[in-house]
PDB file of C-alpha atoms in Angstrom:
ATOM      1  CA  MET A   1     -68.127  48.960  93.344  1.00 91.00           C
ATOM      2  CA  ILE A   2     -66.263  50.925  90.777  1.00 95.00           C
ATOM      3  CA  GLU A   3     -63.197  49.117  89.324  1.00 96.00           C
ATOM      4  CA  ILE A   4     -60.879  50.987  86.889  1.00 96.00           C
ATOM      5  CA  ASN A   5     -58.049  49.041  85.255  1.00 96.00           C
ATOM      6  CA  ASN A   6     -55.189  50.696  83.396  1.00 96.00           C
ATOM      7  CA  LEU A   7     -57.447  53.452  81.978  1.00 97.00           C
ATOM      8  CA  THR A   8     -55.840  55.816  79.560  1.00 96.00           C
ATOM      9  CA  VAL A   9     -57.564  58.643  77.675  1.00 96.00           C
ATOM     10  CA  GLN A  10     -55.710  60.619  74.947  1.00 94.00           C
ATOM     11  CA  PHE A  11     -56.788  63.840  73.224  1.00 93.00           C
ATOM     12  CA  GLY A  12     -54.079  64.581  70.567  1.00 91.00           C
ATOM     13  CA  GLY A  13     -50.930  64.627  72.423  1.00 88.00           C
ATOM     14  CA  VAL A  14     -52.492  65.146  75.775  1.00 90.00           C
ATOM     15  CA  ARG A  15     -53.344  62.269  78.263  1.00 93.00           C
ATOM     16  CA  PRO A  16     -55.861  63.608  80.847  1.00 93.00           C
ATOM     17  CA  ILE A  17     -56.141  60.092  82.219  1.00 95.00           C
ATOM     18  CA  ASP A  18     -52.738  58.290  82.210  1.00 94.00           C
ATOM     19  CA  GLY A  19     -52.735  54.508  83.205  1.00 95.00           C
ATOM     20  CA  LEU A  20     -55.274  54.910  85.995  1.00 96.00           C
ATOM     21  CA  SER A  21     -56.089  51.726  88.160  1.00 96.00           C
ATOM     22  CA  VAL A  22     -58.241  52.094  91.315  1.00 96.00           C
ATOM     23  CA  GLN A  23     -61.092  50.217  93.263  1.00 95.00           C
ATOM     24  CA  LEU A  24     -63.608  52.327  94.918  1.00 95.00           C
ATOM     25  CA  ASP A  25     -65.938  50.351  97.272  1.00 94.00           C
ATOM     26  CA  ALA A  26     -67.314  52.839  99.908  1.00 97.00           C
ATOM     27  CA  PRO A  27     -70.993  53.713  99.778  1.00 97.00           C
ATOM     28  CA  VAL A  28     -70.053  57.368  99.198  1.00 98.00           C
ATOM     29  CA  VAL A  29     -66.742  58.090  97.354  1.00 98.00           C
ATOM     30  CA  GLY A  30     -65.209  61.545  96.685  1.00 97.00           C
ATOM     31  CA  LEU A  31     -63.065  62.589  93.837  1.00 96.00           C
ATOM     32  CA  ILE A  32     -60.995  65.760  94.118  1.00 93.00           C
ATOM     33  CA  GLY A  33     -57.968  67.279  92.389  1.00 88.00           C
ATOM     34  CA  PRO A  34     -56.671  70.600  91.059  1.00 84.00           C
ATOM     35  CA  ASN A  35     -57.999  72.050  87.730  1.00 82.00           C
ATOM     36  CA  GLY A  36     -56.904  69.883  84.897  1.00 83.00           C
ATOM     37  CA  ALA A  37     -56.465  66.835  87.044  1.00 86.00           C
ATOM     38  CA  GLY A  38     -58.677  64.807  84.872  1.00 90.00           C
ATOM     39  CA  LYS A  39     -61.857  64.713  87.036  1.00 92.00           C
ATOM     40  CA  THR A  40     -64.389  65.625  84.367  1.00 91.00           C
ATOM     41  CA  THR A  41     -62.694  63.375  81.784  1.00 94.00           C
ATOM     42  CA  LEU A  42     -63.125  60.359  84.129  1.00 95.00           C
ATOM     43  CA  LEU A  43     -66.560  61.295  84.899  1.00 94.00           C
ATOM     44  CA  ASN A  44     -67.223  61.290  81.069  1.00 94.00           C
ATOM     45  CA  VAL A  45     -65.538  57.968  80.707  1.00 96.00           C
ATOM     46  CA  LEU A  46     -67.832  56.431  83.357  1.00 95.00           C
ATOM     47  CA  SER A  47     -70.797  58.080  81.591  1.00 94.00           C
ATOM     48  CA  GLY A  48     -69.751  56.761  78.193  1.00 94.00           C
ATOM     49  CA  PHE A  49     -69.204  60.146  76.558  1.00 95.00           C
ATOM     50  CA  VAL A  50     -65.493  59.583  76.175  1.00 95.00           C
ATOM     51  CA  THR A  51     -63.969  56.348  74.849  1.00 94.00           C
ATOM     52  CA  PRO A  52     -60.608  55.486  76.492  1.00 95.00           C
ATOM     53  CA  LEU A  53     -57.519  54.650  74.394  1.00 95.00           C
ATOM     54  CA  GLU A  54     -57.149  51.526  76.661  1.00 96.00           C
ATOM     55  CA  GLY A  55     -58.122  50.177  79.868  1.00 96.00           C
ATOM     56  CA  GLN A  56     -61.446  48.821  81.495  1.00 96.00           C
ATOM     57  CA  VAL A  57     -64.310  50.321  83.530  1.00 95.00           C
ATOM     58  CA  ILE A  58     -66.378  47.871  85.683  1.00 96.00           C
ATOM     59  CA  VAL A  59     -69.320  49.019  87.766  1.00 94.00           C
ATOM     60  CA  ALA A  60     -71.186  46.684  90.052  1.00 91.00           C
ATOM     61  CA  GLY A  61     -69.389  43.711  88.423  1.00 92.00           C
ATOM     62  CA  LYS A  62     -70.452  44.647  84.830  1.00 93.00           C
ATOM     63  CA  ASP A  63     -67.796  45.642  82.264  1.00 95.00           C
ATOM     64  CA  LEU A  64     -69.134  48.882  80.744  1.00 94.00           C
ATOM     65  CA  THR A  65     -66.092  49.946  78.726  1.00 93.00           C
ATOM     66  CA  SER A  66     -67.787  49.363  75.310  1.00 91.00           C
ATOM     67  CA  VAL A  67     -71.327  50.193  76.368  1.00 94.00           C
ATOM     68  CA  ALA A  68     -72.916  53.225  74.622  1.00 94.00           C
ATOM     69  CA  PRO A  69     -73.859  56.348  76.708  1.00 93.00           C
ATOM     70  CA  HIS A  70     -77.643  55.952  76.100  1.00 91.00           C
ATOM     71  CA  GLN A  71     -77.460  52.264  77.253  1.00 92.00           C
ATOM     72  CA  ARG A  72     -75.729  52.962  80.620  1.00 92.00           C
ATOM     73  CA  PRO A  73     -78.727  54.015  82.412  1.00 89.00           C
ATOM     74  CA  ASN A  74     -80.126  50.440  81.779  1.00 88.00           C
ATOM     75  CA  TYR A  75     -77.085  49.288  83.766  1.00 91.00           C
ATOM     76  CA  GLY A  76     -77.988  51.515  86.730  1.00 92.00           C
ATOM     77  CA  LEU A  77     -75.698  54.528  85.983  1.00 95.00           C
ATOM     78  CA  ARG A  78     -77.052  58.012  86.643  1.00 95.00           C
ATOM     79  CA  ARG A  79     -75.313  61.353  86.816  1.00 94.00           C
ATOM     80  CA  THR A  80     -75.965  65.086  87.368  1.00 94.00           C
ATOM     81  CA  PHE A  81     -74.310  67.909  85.466  1.00 90.00           C
ATOM     82  CA  GLN A  82     -72.629  71.067  86.602  1.00 86.00           C
ATOM     83  CA  THR A  83     -75.104  72.892  84.363  1.00 87.00           C
ATOM     84  CA  ASP A  84     -78.459  71.377  85.437  1.00 89.00           C
ATOM     85  CA  GLN A  85     -80.772  69.765  82.886  1.00 92.00           C
ATOM     86  CA  ILE A  86     -83.994  71.077  84.389  1.00 95.00           C
ATOM     87  CA  ALA A  87     -86.463  72.147  81.733  1.00 96.00           C
ATOM     88  CA  ASP A  88     -87.795  75.695  82.594  1.00 97.00           C
ATOM     89  CA  ASP A  89     -91.249  75.259  81.057  1.00 97.00           C
ATOM     90  CA  LEU A  90     -92.145  72.046  82.950  1.00 97.00           C
ATOM     91  CA  THR A  91     -93.073  71.697  86.660  1.00 98.00           C
ATOM     92  CA  LEU A  92     -90.682  70.222  89.043  1.00 97.00           C
ATOM     93  CA  TRP A  93     -92.999  67.101  89.034  1.00 97.00           C
ATOM     94  CA  GLN A  94     -92.871  66.885  85.160  1.00 96.00           C
ATOM     95  CA  ASN A  95     -89.081  67.187  85.105  1.00 96.00           C
ATOM     96  CA  VAL A  96     -88.728  64.117  87.420  1.00 95.00           C
ATOM     97  CA  GLU A  97     -91.639  62.246  85.852  1.00 94.00           C
ATOM     98  CA  ALA A  98     -90.072  62.572  82.459  1.00 92.00           C
ATOM     99  CA  ILE A  99     -87.124  60.375  83.780  1.00 90.00           C
ATOM    100  CA  ALA A 100     -89.542  57.876  85.296  1.00 86.00           C
ATOM    101  CA  ASP A 101     -91.185  57.430  81.947  1.00 79.00           C
ATOM    102  CA  HIS A 102     -87.926  55.893  80.816  1.00 77.00           C
ATOM    103  CA  ALA A 103     -87.322  53.685  83.773  1.00 80.00           C
ATOM    104  CA  GLN A 104     -88.693  50.194  84.196  1.00 78.00           C
ATOM    105  CA  PHE A 105     -91.772  50.347  86.509  1.00 81.00           C
ATOM    106  CA  ASP A 106     -94.452  47.674  86.734  1.00 81.00           C
ATOM    107  CA  ASN A 107     -97.240  50.220  86.238  1.00 88.00           C
ATOM    108  CA  ASN A 108     -98.170  53.938  86.203  1.00 88.00           C
ATOM    109  CA  GLN A 109     -99.001  53.909  89.846  1.00 92.00           C
ATOM    110  CA  ALA A 110     -95.469  52.572  90.767  1.00 89.00           C
ATOM    111  CA  ALA A 111     -93.904  55.245  88.699  1.00 90.00           C
ATOM    112  CA  HIS A 112     -96.161  57.993  90.343  1.00 93.00           C
ATOM    113  CA  ASP A 113     -95.269  56.710  93.811  1.00 93.00           C
ATOM    114  CA  ALA A 114     -91.509  56.725  92.922  1.00 94.00           C
ATOM    115  CA  VAL A 115     -91.625  60.306  91.749  1.00 95.00           C
ATOM    116  CA  ALA A 116     -93.467  61.298  94.929  1.00 96.00           C
ATOM    117  CA  LYS A 117     -91.065  59.470  97.151  1.00 96.00           C
ATOM    118  CA  THR A 118     -87.938  60.860  95.407  1.00 97.00           C
ATOM    119  CA  ILE A 119     -89.147  64.454  95.425  1.00 97.00           C
ATOM    120  CA  GLU A 120     -89.998  64.019  99.121  1.00 98.00           C
ATOM    121  CA  TYR A 121     -86.510  62.639  99.670  1.00 98.00           C
ATOM    122  CA  VAL A 122     -84.824  65.743  98.381  1.00 97.00           C
ATOM    123  CA  GLY A 123     -87.119  67.984 100.348  1.00 97.00           C
ATOM    124  CA  LEU A 124     -89.048  69.600  97.476  1.00 97.00           C
ATOM    125  CA  SER A 125     -92.539  68.251  97.964  1.00 97.00           C
ATOM    126  CA  HIS A 126     -93.748  71.815  98.436  1.00 96.00           C
ATOM    127  CA  ARG A 127     -92.491  72.732  94.992  1.00 96.00           C
ATOM    128  CA  ILE A 128     -93.910  70.009  92.896  1.00 96.00           C
ATOM    129  CA  HIS A 129     -96.254  72.496  90.829  1.00 97.00           C
ATOM    130  CA  ARG A 130     -93.488  75.191  90.397  1.00 97.00           C
ATOM    131  CA  LEU A 131     -92.042  75.669  86.950  1.00 98.00           C
ATOM    132  CA  GLY A 132     -88.468  74.714  86.645  1.00 97.00           C
ATOM    133  CA  GLY A 133     -87.624  78.362  85.631  1.00 96.00           C
ATOM    134  CA  ALA A 134     -88.960  79.598  88.860  1.00 97.00           C
ATOM    135  CA  LEU A 135     -86.866  77.256  91.068  1.00 96.00           C
ATOM    136  CA  SER A 136     -83.946  78.788  92.871  1.00 94.00           C
ATOM    137  CA  THR A 137     -80.428  77.567  92.029  1.00 92.00           C
ATOM    138  CA  GLY A 138     -80.270  75.272  95.096  1.00 93.00           C
ATOM    139  CA  GLU A 139     -83.714  73.823  94.234  1.00 95.00           C
ATOM    140  CA  ARG A 140     -82.687  73.150  90.667  1.00 95.00           C
ATOM    141  CA  HIS A 141     -79.626  71.244  91.906  1.00 94.00           C
ATOM    142  CA  LEU A 142     -81.886  69.121  94.237  1.00 96.00           C
ATOM    143  CA  ALA A 143     -84.235  68.508  91.362  1.00 96.00           C
ATOM    144  CA  GLU A 144     -81.412  67.237  89.231  1.00 96.00           C
ATOM    145  CA  ILE A 145     -80.474  64.899  92.013  1.00 97.00           C
ATOM    146  CA  ALA A 146     -84.076  63.641  92.208  1.00 97.00           C
ATOM    147  CA  LYS A 147     -83.948  62.767  88.494  1.00 96.00           C
ATOM    148  CA  ALA A 148     -80.824  60.737  89.126  1.00 95.00           C
ATOM    149  CA  LEU A 149     -82.473  58.689  91.834  1.00 96.00           C
ATOM    150  CA  ILE A 150     -85.400  57.515  89.908  1.00 93.00           C
ATOM    151  CA  GLY A 151     -85.345  53.925  88.579  1.00 87.00           C
ATOM    152  CA  SER A 152     -83.207  51.803  90.820  1.00 86.00           C
ATOM    153  CA  PRO A 153     -79.659  53.267  90.123  1.00 94.00           C
ATOM    154  CA  CYS A 154     -76.589  51.366  91.068  1.00 95.00           C
ATOM    155  CA  LEU A 155     -74.166  54.326  90.792  1.00 97.00           C
ATOM    156  CA  VAL A 156     -75.127  57.909  91.149  1.00 97.00           C
ATOM    157  CA  MET A 157     -72.407  60.361  89.963  1.00 97.00           C
ATOM    158  CA  LEU A 158     -72.788  63.902  91.259  1.00 96.00           C
ATOM    159  CA  ASP A 159     -70.836  66.555  89.521  1.00 93.00           C
ATOM    160  CA  GLU A 160     -70.448  69.569  91.782  1.00 91.00           C
ATOM    161  CA  PRO A 161     -73.967  69.438  93.086  1.00 93.00           C
ATOM    162  CA  GLY A 162     -73.455  72.145  95.770  1.00 87.00           C
ATOM    163  CA  ALA A 163     -72.294  74.943  93.326  1.00 85.00           C
ATOM    164  CA  GLY A 164     -74.103  78.168  94.029  1.00 84.00           C
ATOM    165  CA  MET A 165     -75.865  76.848  97.158  1.00 87.00           C
ATOM    166  CA  SER A 166     -76.212  78.913 100.451  1.00 86.00           C
ATOM    167  CA  GLU A 167     -74.661  77.485 103.628  1.00 87.00           C
ATOM    168  CA  SER A 168     -78.109  76.236 104.765  1.00 90.00           C
ATOM    169  CA  GLU A 169     -78.777  74.511 101.462  1.00 91.00           C
ATOM    170  CA  SER A 170     -75.305  72.880 101.503  1.00 91.00           C
ATOM    171  CA  LYS A 171     -75.967  71.444 104.948  1.00 94.00           C
ATOM    172  CA  HIS A 172     -79.263  70.048 103.565  1.00 95.00           C
ATOM    173  CA  LEU A 173     -77.365  68.630 100.518  1.00 96.00           C
ATOM    174  CA  GLU A 174     -74.875  66.792 102.867  1.00 96.00           C
ATOM    175  CA  GLY A 175     -77.627  64.925 104.480  1.00 97.00           C
ATOM    176  CA  ILE A 176     -79.224  63.976 101.027  1.00 97.00           C
ATOM    177  CA  ILE A 177     -75.920  62.646  99.678  1.00 98.00           C
ATOM    178  CA  ARG A 178     -74.996  60.572 102.803  1.00 97.00           C
ATOM    179  CA  GLY A 179     -78.472  59.054 102.700  1.00 97.00           C
ATOM    180  CA  ILE A 180     -78.558  57.913  99.138  1.00 98.00           C
ATOM    181  CA  PRO A 181     -77.030  54.466  99.662  1.00 97.00           C
ATOM    182  CA  GLU A 182     -79.831  53.671 102.158  1.00 97.00           C
ATOM    183  CA  PHE A 183     -82.562  55.478 100.140  1.00 97.00           C
ATOM    184  CA  CYS A 184     -81.998  53.493  96.896  1.00 94.00           C
ATOM    185  CA  GLN A 185     -79.217  51.193  97.522  1.00 95.00           C
ATOM    186  CA  ALA A 186     -76.772  53.061  95.096  1.00 96.00           C
ATOM    187  CA  GLN A 187     -73.200  53.886  95.463  1.00 97.00           C
ATOM    188  CA  VAL A 188     -72.454  57.664  95.180  1.00 98.00           C
ATOM    189  CA  PHE A 189     -69.438  59.067  93.227  1.00 97.00           C
ATOM    190  CA  LEU A 190     -69.161  62.778  94.370  1.00 97.00           C
ATOM    191  CA  ILE A 191     -66.917  65.121  92.359  1.00 94.00           C
ATOM    192  CA  ASP A 192     -66.420  68.538  93.886  1.00 89.00           C
ATOM    193  CA  HIS A 193     -64.017  71.321  94.590  1.00 84.00           C
ATOM    194  CA  ASP A 194     -65.704  71.871  97.936  1.00 86.00           C
ATOM    195  CA  VAL A 195     -63.399  70.062 100.381  1.00 88.00           C
ATOM    196  CA  ALA A 196     -65.782  70.539 103.319  1.00 90.00           C
ATOM    197  CA  LEU A 197     -68.657  68.823 101.383  1.00 93.00           C
ATOM    198  CA  ILE A 198     -66.299  65.921 100.498  1.00 94.00           C
ATOM    199  CA  ASP A 199     -65.145  65.739 104.182  1.00 94.00           C
ATOM    200  CA  ALA A 200     -68.765  65.664 105.400  1.00 95.00           C
ATOM    201  CA  CYS A 201     -70.181  63.139 102.956  1.00 96.00           C
ATOM    202  CA  CYS A 202     -67.455  60.675 101.775  1.00 97.00           C
ATOM    203  CA  GLU A 203     -66.059  57.698 103.645  1.00 96.00           C
ATOM    204  CA  GLN A 204     -63.468  57.227 100.820  1.00 97.00           C
ATOM    205  CA  THR A 205     -61.716  59.782  98.623  1.00 97.00           C
ATOM    206  CA  MET A 206     -59.410  59.597  95.674  1.00 96.00           C
ATOM    207  CA  VAL A 207     -57.246  62.444  94.307  1.00 95.00           C
ATOM    208  CA  LEU A 208     -56.184  62.828  90.692  1.00 93.00           C
ATOM    209  CA  ASP A 209     -53.284  64.959  89.617  1.00 91.00           C
ATOM    210  CA  PHE A 210     -52.523  65.281  85.827  1.00 88.00           C
ATOM    211  CA  GLY A 211     -54.467  62.139  85.192  1.00 91.00           C
ATOM    212  CA  ARG A 212     -52.738  59.973  87.689  1.00 93.00           C
ATOM    213  CA  LEU A 213     -53.758  58.694  91.109  1.00 95.00           C
ATOM    214  CA  LEU A 214     -52.198  60.827  93.764  1.00 93.00           C
ATOM    215  CA  ALA A 215     -53.957  59.383  96.696  1.00 94.00           C
ATOM    216  CA  LYS A 216     -56.897  57.074  97.708  1.00 96.00           C
ATOM    217  CA  GLY A 217     -58.259  56.043 101.172  1.00 96.00           C
ATOM    218  CA  PRO A 218     -60.213  57.077 104.075  1.00 97.00           C
ATOM    219  CA  THR A 219     -61.155  60.718 103.609  1.00 96.00           C
ATOM    220  CA  ALA A 220     -59.698  62.167 106.646  1.00 94.00           C
ATOM    221  CA  LYS A 221     -56.313  60.423 105.998  1.00 95.00           C
ATOM    222  CA  VAL A 222     -56.326  61.664 102.321  1.00 94.00           C
ATOM    223  CA  LEU A 223     -57.234  65.312 103.142  1.00 92.00           C
ATOM    224  CA  ASN A 224     -54.303  65.376 105.653  1.00 90.00           C
ATOM    225  CA  ASP A 225     -51.860  63.843 103.187  1.00 90.00           C
ATOM    226  CA  ALA A 226     -48.819  66.283 102.514  1.00 87.00           C
ATOM    227  CA  GLU A 227     -48.750  65.568  98.885  1.00 86.00           C
ATOM    228  CA  VAL A 228     -52.500  66.132  98.504  1.00 89.00           C
ATOM    229  CA  ARG A 229     -52.159  69.387 100.432  1.00 84.00           C
ATOM    230  CA  LYS A 230     -49.259  70.486  98.134  1.00 81.00           C
ATOM    231  CA  ALA A 231     -51.279  69.706  94.987  1.00 75.00           C
ATOM    232  CA  TYR A 232     -54.057  71.834  96.289  1.00 71.00           C
ATOM    233  CA  LEU A 233     -51.802  74.700  97.357  1.00 54.00           C
ATOM    234  CA  GLY A 234     -53.864  77.020  99.614  1.00 54.00           C
ATOM    235  CA  GLU A 235     -57.292  75.564  99.253  1.00 57.00           C
ATOM    236  CA  PHE A 236     -56.867  73.207 102.079  1.00 57.00           C
ATOM    237  CA  ASP A 237     -55.605  75.922 104.468  1.00 57.00           C
ATOM    238  CA  GLU A 238     -58.546  78.034 103.675  1.00 56.00           C
ATOM    239  CA  TRP A 239     -60.886  75.075 104.382  1.00 54.00           C
ATOM    240  CA  LYS A 240     -59.105  74.290 107.708  1.00 56.00           C
ATOM    241  CA  GLU A 241     -59.452  77.858 108.800  1.00 53.00           C
ATOM    242  CA  SER A 242     -63.189  77.946 108.017  1.00 57.00           C
ATOM    243  CA  ALA A 243     -63.976  74.461 109.461  1.00 55.00           C
TER     244      ALA A 243
END
């Protein structure tokens, strides 16, 4: 569970997060909001890249507010990035294996098996020998997710994982995201502008608007909230028409 208490972030005279308090306890939680809502800032606070002015961040019962970014993986936090971190000159297997080298496995065979199982889970077993630079955009996003699932995570934060994917790739991605809690017993925090992806994957969704909580609850209820639709202007109407 993610618990955020009175969280405030200030950059100069701007507060991208302003007194935010919320508890997120669903297996797959969505975060949406218009541009400038504070979504990336919140993700960076959870990752440890941004230090809040005040407030508290608790994940799986552990207060991580003062924990350094490089130490947070030891507490089970993993994240993907909008710009993937796949090394072009390493194979897919080597990219995922590099993360396993820093995880706590009993022996090399256990690490090898975990890499194989994770790559199979995201559907890329047929690409294990392909260099990162030769992977498609969709495959690179899936490889990034595979890296985030190595080493018994408790929270997997996905930052716009479907960007640039085709319709068929997006459908495949939906199944992967929904299955993560069962695959590795981790909670998923999905940040995306794609309302259809949020609707398909998330039991619970929160909405930020100018750093404050606009709505939180069951996804269907949130997406039909009048204030949420107003904040998103025409984006929801476009999604409804295409659904």
